[in-house]
């Protein structure tokens, strides 16, 4: 992953009032720590920081007041829940050649739109021990040749050179299961308003089946029955 250069300035004011003033000026309060050094409070350019943190595990090259740059990874990012802007960042210092433990997104490629099958993701991310300067943006999983009933485990993934998965090789990442249209139709039942509502049969590999979902009319009640086996 390429390094993103960020020009930071040291912070001398602290507290909520100072943080609000910094955000009004288009800056993001942040703290930089790690490797036994004292925490350093800085302000980052808001727009550049927002763009950099769109990528998971962004590797930042941070220069404070024009001094020599330090490599850092975002440890914790606080965002405005409404605007989505970055409000505060905790950054941990890393060194070239140092291995870090990070969560990397899993991306599925080659999926089709056939109605009789579906991809079930058992994991959305994977934990990797990898060099700080070689963190992948994502791990791609090609399911083009995956048949119904087939699965992909950690040992089947194509990891970057030097990256290690600390879990078990047989840990399940995803599977392709059957999705039978005839059973979906078999579960269709008339509703009080003349419409039909149905639920598909849950694949047996996932441990249960659905019973029909029946809706009454507006004057009545709504009844829902589902048998989920050992899922929950």
Short mmCIF file of C-alpha atoms in Angstrom, two decimals:
data_model
loop_
_atom_site.label_atom_id
_atom_site.label_comp_id
_atom_site.label_asym_id
_atom_site.label_seq_id
_atom_site.Cartn_x
_atom_site.Cartn_y
_atom_site.Cartn_z
CA UNK A 1 0.00 0.00 0.00
CA UNK A 2 1.36 3.40 -0.98
CA UNK A 3 2.24 5.90 1.72
CA UNK A 4 0.04 8.97 2.01
CA UNK A 5 1.94 12.12 2.94
CA UNK A 6 0.26 14.31 5.56
CA UNK A 7 1.62 17.66 6.76
CA UNK A 8 0.68 18.07 10.43
CA UNK A 9 1.17 20.89 12.91
CA UNK A 10 1.81 20.49 16.63
CA UNK A 11 -1.11 21.31 18.95
CA UNK A 12 -0.60 23.51 21.97
CA UNK A 13 -4.26 23.92 22.95
CA UNK A 14 -6.31 21.05 24.35
CA UNK A 15 -9.86 20.37 25.46
CA UNK A 16 -13.24 20.39 23.73
CA UNK A 17 -13.17 24.11 22.98
CA UNK A 18 -9.79 23.90 21.27
CA UNK A 19 -10.91 20.83 19.31
CA UNK A 20 -14.02 22.63 18.06
CA UNK A 21 -11.97 25.62 16.95
CA UNK A 22 -9.56 23.34 15.09
CA UNK A 23 -12.45 21.64 13.25
CA UNK A 24 -13.92 25.02 12.29
CA UNK A 25 -10.56 25.81 10.72
CA UNK A 26 -10.67 22.60 8.68
CA UNK A 27 -8.27 20.66 10.91
CA UNK A 28 -8.59 17.26 12.61
CA UNK A 29 -7.21 16.83 16.15
CA UNK A 30 -5.02 13.73 16.42
CA UNK A 31 -2.57 12.04 18.76
CA UNK A 32 0.53 10.16 17.64
CA UNK A 33 2.10 7.52 19.91
CA UNK A 34 3.98 4.24 19.97
CA UNK A 35 7.44 2.67 20.26
CA UNK A 36 7.87 4.02 23.78
CA UNK A 37 7.63 7.66 22.77
CA UNK A 38 5.47 10.21 24.56
CA UNK A 39 2.15 10.97 22.87
CA UNK A 40 2.34 13.90 20.46
CA UNK A 41 -0.78 15.98 19.89
CA UNK A 42 -1.13 17.30 16.36
CA UNK A 43 -3.65 18.78 13.94
CA UNK A 44 -4.10 17.19 10.52
CA UNK A 45 -5.52 18.82 7.36
CA UNK A 46 -9.17 17.79 7.34
CA UNK A 47 -9.70 17.16 3.62
CA UNK A 48 -6.44 15.25 3.10
CA UNK A 49 -7.13 13.14 6.18
CA UNK A 50 -10.68 12.32 5.07
CA UNK A 51 -9.44 11.16 1.66
CA UNK A 52 -6.59 9.11 3.14
CA UNK A 53 -8.85 7.29 5.62
CA UNK A 54 -11.25 6.14 2.91
CA UNK A 55 -8.88 3.17 2.59
CA UNK A 56 -8.69 0.63 5.40
CA UNK A 57 -5.31 0.55 7.21
CA UNK A 58 -4.02 3.62 5.35
CA UNK A 59 -0.26 4.02 5.82
CA UNK A 60 0.40 7.66 6.64
CA UNK A 61 3.72 9.47 6.36
CA UNK A 62 3.32 12.33 8.83
CA UNK A 63 5.61 15.33 8.96
CA UNK A 64 5.09 17.57 12.00
CA UNK A 65 5.96 21.24 11.46
CA UNK A 66 8.19 20.33 8.52
CA UNK A 67 10.33 17.85 10.47
CA UNK A 68 11.33 14.34 9.39
CA UNK A 69 8.31 12.21 8.55
CA UNK A 70 7.14 9.26 10.65
CA UNK A 71 5.09 6.32 9.45
CA UNK A 72 1.82 5.72 11.27
CA UNK A 73 -1.36 3.65 11.03
CA UNK A 74 -4.82 4.81 12.18
CA UNK A 75 -5.65 3.01 15.41
CA UNK A 76 -9.00 4.64 16.11
CA UNK A 77 -11.02 7.06 14.00
CA UNK A 78 -13.93 9.10 15.35
CA UNK A 79 -16.38 10.35 12.73
CA UNK A 80 -19.34 12.71 12.85
CA UNK A 81 -22.36 10.36 12.68
CA UNK A 82 -24.33 12.77 10.49
CA UNK A 83 -21.76 14.47 8.25
CA UNK A 84 -19.30 11.58 8.08
CA UNK A 85 -16.37 13.94 8.63
CA UNK A 86 -13.35 12.87 10.68
CA UNK A 87 -13.37 14.39 14.17
CA UNK A 88 -10.37 12.74 15.85
CA UNK A 89 -7.71 10.19 15.02
CA UNK A 90 -5.45 8.04 17.17
CA UNK A 91 -2.29 7.14 15.24
CA UNK A 92 0.24 4.46 16.14
CA UNK A 93 3.84 4.83 14.98
CA UNK A 94 5.24 1.96 12.89
CA UNK A 95 8.67 1.23 11.46
CA UNK A 96 9.68 -0.11 8.07
CA UNK A 97 10.00 -3.88 8.21
CA UNK A 98 7.92 -4.09 11.37
CA UNK A 99 5.03 -6.57 11.38
CA UNK A 100 1.63 -5.40 12.56
CA UNK A 101 -1.71 -7.14 13.09
CA UNK A 102 -4.56 -5.64 11.08
CA UNK A 103 -8.06 -6.46 9.86
CA UNK A 104 -8.21 -6.58 6.05
CA UNK A 105 -11.52 -6.56 4.12
CA UNK A 106 -12.51 -9.60 2.02
CA UNK A 107 -13.80 -8.79 -1.48
CA UNK A 108 -15.68 -11.36 -3.59
CA UNK A 109 -15.14 -11.37 -7.35
CA UNK A 110 -16.64 -13.56 -10.06
CA UNK A 111 -20.06 -13.97 -8.42
CA UNK A 112 -22.98 -14.70 -10.77
CA UNK A 113 -26.67 -13.89 -10.50
CA UNK A 114 -28.06 -17.43 -10.87
CA UNK A 115 -31.24 -17.82 -8.85
CA UNK A 116 -30.43 -21.27 -7.51
CA UNK A 117 -27.33 -20.33 -5.51
CA UNK A 118 -26.03 -17.71 -3.13
CA UNK A 119 -22.70 -16.78 -1.54
CA UNK A 120 -22.72 -16.86 2.26
CA UNK A 121 -19.93 -14.81 3.81
CA UNK A 122 -18.77 -16.31 7.10
CA UNK A 123 -16.19 -13.53 7.51
CA UNK A 124 -16.20 -9.96 6.22
CA UNK A 125 -12.55 -9.33 7.15
CA UNK A 126 -9.49 -11.42 7.85
CA UNK A 127 -6.83 -10.86 10.51
CA UNK A 128 -3.32 -10.71 9.07
CA UNK A 129 0.14 -10.32 10.48
CA UNK A 130 1.93 -8.35 7.78
CA UNK A 131 4.67 -5.79 7.30
CA UNK A 132 3.40 -2.28 7.93
CA UNK A 133 4.55 -1.16 4.48
CA UNK A 134 2.94 -4.12 2.69
CA UNK A 135 -0.65 -4.11 4.00
CA UNK A 136 -3.11 -5.03 1.22
CA UNK A 137 -6.16 -2.85 0.70
CA UNK A 138 -8.27 -6.03 0.48
CA UNK A 139 -8.02 -9.76 -0.10
CA UNK A 140 -9.90 -10.87 -3.22
CA UNK A 141 -11.76 -14.19 -3.30
CA UNK A 142 -12.57 -15.49 -6.78
CA UNK A 143 -15.75 -17.62 -6.67
CA UNK A 144 -16.09 -18.10 -10.44
CA UNK A 145 -15.40 -21.85 -10.27
CA UNK A 146 -17.14 -22.41 -6.93
CA UNK A 147 -19.98 -24.93 -7.17
CA UNK A 148 -22.95 -25.42 -4.87
CA UNK A 149 -21.72 -26.90 -1.61
CA UNK A 150 -18.15 -25.70 -2.13
CA UNK A 151 -16.41 -23.45 0.36
CA UNK A 152 -13.24 -21.41 0.74
CA UNK A 153 -11.13 -21.56 3.89
CA UNK A 154 -8.23 -19.44 5.07
CA UNK A 155 -5.74 -21.86 3.52
CA UNK A 156 -7.27 -21.25 0.07
CA UNK A 157 -6.66 -17.49 0.09
CA UNK A 158 -3.98 -15.83 -1.98
CA UNK A 159 -2.17 -13.73 0.62
CA UNK A 160 0.58 -11.20 -0.10
CA UNK A 161 4.15 -12.34 0.33
CA UNK A 162 5.10 -12.34 4.01
CA UNK A 163 1.50 -12.07 5.26
CA UNK A 164 0.41 -14.65 7.84
CA UNK A 165 -3.06 -15.61 9.02
CA UNK A 166 -2.77 -16.35 12.78
CA UNK A 167 -5.91 -18.52 12.91
CA UNK A 168 -6.54 -22.09 11.81
CA UNK A 169 -5.98 -23.01 8.13
CA UNK A 170 -9.47 -24.54 7.92
CA UNK A 171 -11.25 -21.44 9.27
CA UNK A 172 -14.20 -20.86 6.92
CA UNK A 173 -14.30 -17.65 4.90
CA UNK A 174 -17.31 -18.22 2.64
CA UNK A 175 -19.44 -20.92 1.02
CA UNK A 176 -21.80 -21.27 -1.92
CA UNK A 177 -25.13 -22.84 -1.01
CA UNK A 178 -28.18 -23.89 -2.98
CA UNK A 179 -31.25 -21.68 -3.07
CA UNK A 180 -34.25 -23.65 -4.34
CA UNK A 181 -36.88 -21.60 -6.13
CA UNK A 182 -39.43 -24.43 -6.00
CA UNK A 183 -39.38 -24.39 -2.21
CA UNK A 184 -39.78 -20.62 -2.15
CA UNK A 185 -42.93 -21.05 -4.25
CA UNK A 186 -44.16 -23.91 -2.07
CA UNK A 187 -44.12 -21.63 0.95
CA UNK A 188 -46.24 -18.93 -0.72
CA UNK A 189 -49.57 -18.48 1.07
CA UNK A 190 -52.52 -16.18 0.44
CA UNK A 191 -52.81 -13.09 2.62
CA UNK A 192 -55.93 -11.27 3.71
CA UNK A 193 -55.44 -8.59 1.07
CA UNK A 194 -55.21 -11.07 -1.79
CA UNK A 195 -51.41 -10.87 -2.03
CA UNK A 196 -48.97 -13.70 -1.46
CA UNK A 197 -45.97 -13.67 0.82
CA UNK A 198 -43.32 -16.35 0.94
CA UNK A 199 -40.03 -17.11 2.59
CA UNK A 200 -37.33 -19.32 1.04
CA UNK A 201 -36.23 -22.55 2.61
CA UNK A 202 -33.04 -22.04 4.55
CA UNK A 203 -30.31 -24.31 3.14
CA UNK A 204 -29.95 -27.48 5.21
CA UNK A 205 -26.24 -26.79 5.52
CA UNK A 206 -27.16 -23.80 7.67
CA UNK A 207 -29.26 -25.85 10.03
CA UNK A 208 -32.96 -25.08 9.65
CA UNK A 209 -36.02 -24.29 7.57
CA UNK A 210 -38.48 -21.45 7.38
CA UNK A 211 -42.19 -21.95 7.86
CA UNK A 212 -44.60 -19.68 5.99
CA UNK A 213 -44.86 -16.01 6.87
CA UNK A 214 -48.55 -15.07 6.99
CA UNK A 215 -49.88 -11.53 7.03
CA UNK A 216 -53.45 -10.73 8.08
CA UNK A 217 -55.37 -7.79 6.69
CA UNK A 218 -55.24 -4.33 8.22
CA UNK A 219 -57.96 -5.18 10.77
CA UNK A 220 -56.20 -8.26 11.99
CA UNK A 221 -52.86 -9.17 13.45
CA UNK A 222 -49.57 -10.26 11.97
CA UNK A 223 -48.32 -13.74 12.69
CA UNK A 224 -44.79 -14.88 12.05
CA UNK A 225 -43.50 -18.38 12.57
CA UNK A 226 -40.00 -19.52 11.84
CA UNK A 227 -38.09 -22.64 12.76
CA UNK A 228 -34.40 -21.84 12.66
CA UNK A 229 -32.88 -25.03 13.99
CA UNK A 230 -29.47 -24.51 15.49
CA UNK A 231 -28.62 -21.19 13.87
CA UNK A 232 -29.07 -19.02 16.99
#
